[in-house]
Amino acid sequence: MVRNAATRRNSFVYVVAALAALNGLLFGFDTGVISGAMLYIRRTFDMATILGYSVDPAYVEGVIVSGAMIGAMIGAAIGGRVADRLGRRRLILVGAVIFFVGSLIMAIAPTTEILIVGRIVDGIGVGFASVVGPLYISEIAPPKIRGSLVSLNQLTITSGILIAYLVNYAFSANGEWRWMLGLGMVPAAVLFVGMLFMPESPRWLYEQGRESDAREVLSKTRVESQVEDELREIKETIRTETGTLRDLFQPWVRPMLVVGIGLAVFQQVTGINTVMYYAPTILEATAFNDIASILATVGIGAVNVAMTVVAVLLIDRTGRRPLLLAGLGGMTVMLAILGIVFYLPGLSGALGWIAAGCLMLYVACFAIGLGPVFWLMISEIYPMEVRGTAMGVVTVLNWAGNLIVSLTFLGLVDAIGQSGTFWLYGLFSLFALVFCYQLVPETKGRSLEEIEADLRETAIGRGVDDDQAGPAKTDD
Ligand code: BGC
């Protein structure tokens, strides 16, 4: 009986996490779908005019592609704060509606201008989703399996990318880009309906003074003996008011702000999205033809998913740091080799295959380390009072990095060649390795409250004033 009840609670937490991880699917689908759709959008609209003005079509294409990232930056900037104020669950619901509306606008867009509006709206939904997915799961998960559960969100990001590649392929025969983009409505609708039945984060509820609601959620997701302990821990850590942007710069939070920002920026400047967006273009420079390049791209998407599964299985056993460091080491080596391969003249035959193999291994190393670990760590390392706000800030920087790297990639290849570009990303990857080795803490198996207490103690150890180092403990 007792065992059955415990198993039921455990499965409920998996259901909640899996459903919330649909946030990642919206994110990934949006990332993967546009390159395929763009090929056909070009044929539908006159890309040389915007609002009656003549413009360079390449510029318009750039705006259509990057519109979603700009939207995502706006969404992440607002989303973190709103999640702290209105709650995690409500933000997921709003994000799903926005994403749904954005996909609908794109699917029926009669003009380029409206398509761009749809991309930005869609992006705002993605921005919300990218902050609140990991945040919500991390606050509802039991510490022992928190790594795996939060990483489900990265698994759905990678699955979303792969599904989008396959959708592009399926609709490419007739060039039906409206279907490609409109299909995003499906996961958004499932997420919205599913979330109506899911509970709010117990930690956020407690912070709002709703102790009995928090207890109720914990009793649905924990074995009975853990409920009161966890509630006590939350009670000891939480302040009643939510933090502001300024609170992120308090001396005791600052080190983790640096860690979050570093991880956010390194996750992008090591080049992952050049592969996600431009793999066929990269491979066409080798002896691969169009079809082989597209198939190899699907292969890369599949490796990304498969290795994320490995990360989900390992992350609570090995811990975050070993995966992060091993992944970064592998990425650095692969980028160095890719630079050499593209440096050699007459890239053909065997070298083409080596390049494709190295790209896959590079993606595999990202998928096991920096991919999931970034989103996981930023949901773990911040104190409750500023968690949403802090995640919002670092997520905006992650999207900004994404935007800059994807906009500069082709120009960079023109200027310093493919080999130079890979070496540059390799150099960033090496910096990232040193940065993570020195600064990123291990959070495996610890409750969010223990992580927060460690942060406070480290700060006190560094001589930061006791009352500046986080909330005063309340006695029971
Ligand atoms: C990154 C995305 C990237 C994806 C690839 C995510 O963790 O934030 O920018 O497209 O991984 O798997």
CSV table of N, CA, C and O in Angstrom, one decimal, residues 19 79 91 108 122 142 177 190 196 212 260 328:
chain,number,residue,atom,x,y,z
A,19,LEU,N,5.2,17.0,-19.0
A,19,LEU,CA,4.2,18.0,-19.6
A,19,LEU,C,4.9,19.4,-19.7
A,19,LEU,O,4.8,20.0,-20.7
A,79,GLY,N,9.5,37.6,-19.0
A,79,GLY,CA,9.0,36.3,-18.4
A,79,GLY,C,9.6,36.0,-17.0
A,79,GLY,O,8.8,35.7,-16.1
A,91,LEU,N,2.5,31.6,-16.1
A,91,LEU,CA,3.4,32.1,-17.2
A,91,LEU,C,3.4,31.0,-18.3
A,91,LEU,O,3.5,31.3,-19.5
A,108,ILE,N,-1.2,31.9,-41.6
A,108,ILE,CA,-2.2,32.5,-42.5
A,108,ILE,C,-1.7,33.9,-43.0
A,108,ILE,O,-2.4,34.6,-43.7
A,122,ASP,N,5.5,34.7,-31.9
A,122,ASP,CA,5.9,33.3,-31.7
A,122,ASP,C,7.2,33.3,-30.8
A,122,ASP,O,7.3,32.6,-29.8
A,142,PRO,N,11.9,16.5,-6.9
A,142,PRO,CA,12.6,16.0,-5.7
A,142,PRO,C,14.1,16.2,-6.0
A,142,PRO,O,14.5,15.9,-7.2
A,177,TRP,N,5.1,25.7,-46.8
A,177,TRP,CA,5.7,26.3,-45.6
A,177,TRP,C,4.6,26.7,-44.5
A,177,TRP,O,4.9,26.8,-43.3
A,190,VAL,N,-1.5,21.4,-26.7
A,190,VAL,CA,-1.3,20.3,-25.7
A,190,VAL,C,-0.8,20.8,-24.4
A,190,VAL,O,-1.3,20.5,-23.3
A,196,LEU,N,-3.4,23.1,-17.5
A,196,LEU,CA,-4.6,23.5,-16.7
A,196,LEU,C,-4.8,22.5,-15.5
A,196,LEU,O,-5.3,22.9,-14.5
A,212,SER,N,-0.5,26.2,3.0
A,212,SER,CA,-1.2,24.9,2.9
A,212,SER,C,-1.3,24.4,1.5
A,212,SER,O,-1.3,23.2,1.2
A,260,GLY,N,26.1,32.2,-14.2
A,260,GLY,CA,25.0,32.1,-15.2
A,260,GLY,C,25.3,32.8,-16.5
A,260,GLY,O,25.0,32.2,-17.6
A,328,LEU,N,32.8,19.8,-22.8
A,328,LEU,CA,33.5,21.0,-23.4
A,328,LEU,C,34.9,20.6,-23.9
A,328,LEU,O,35.3,21.1,-24.9
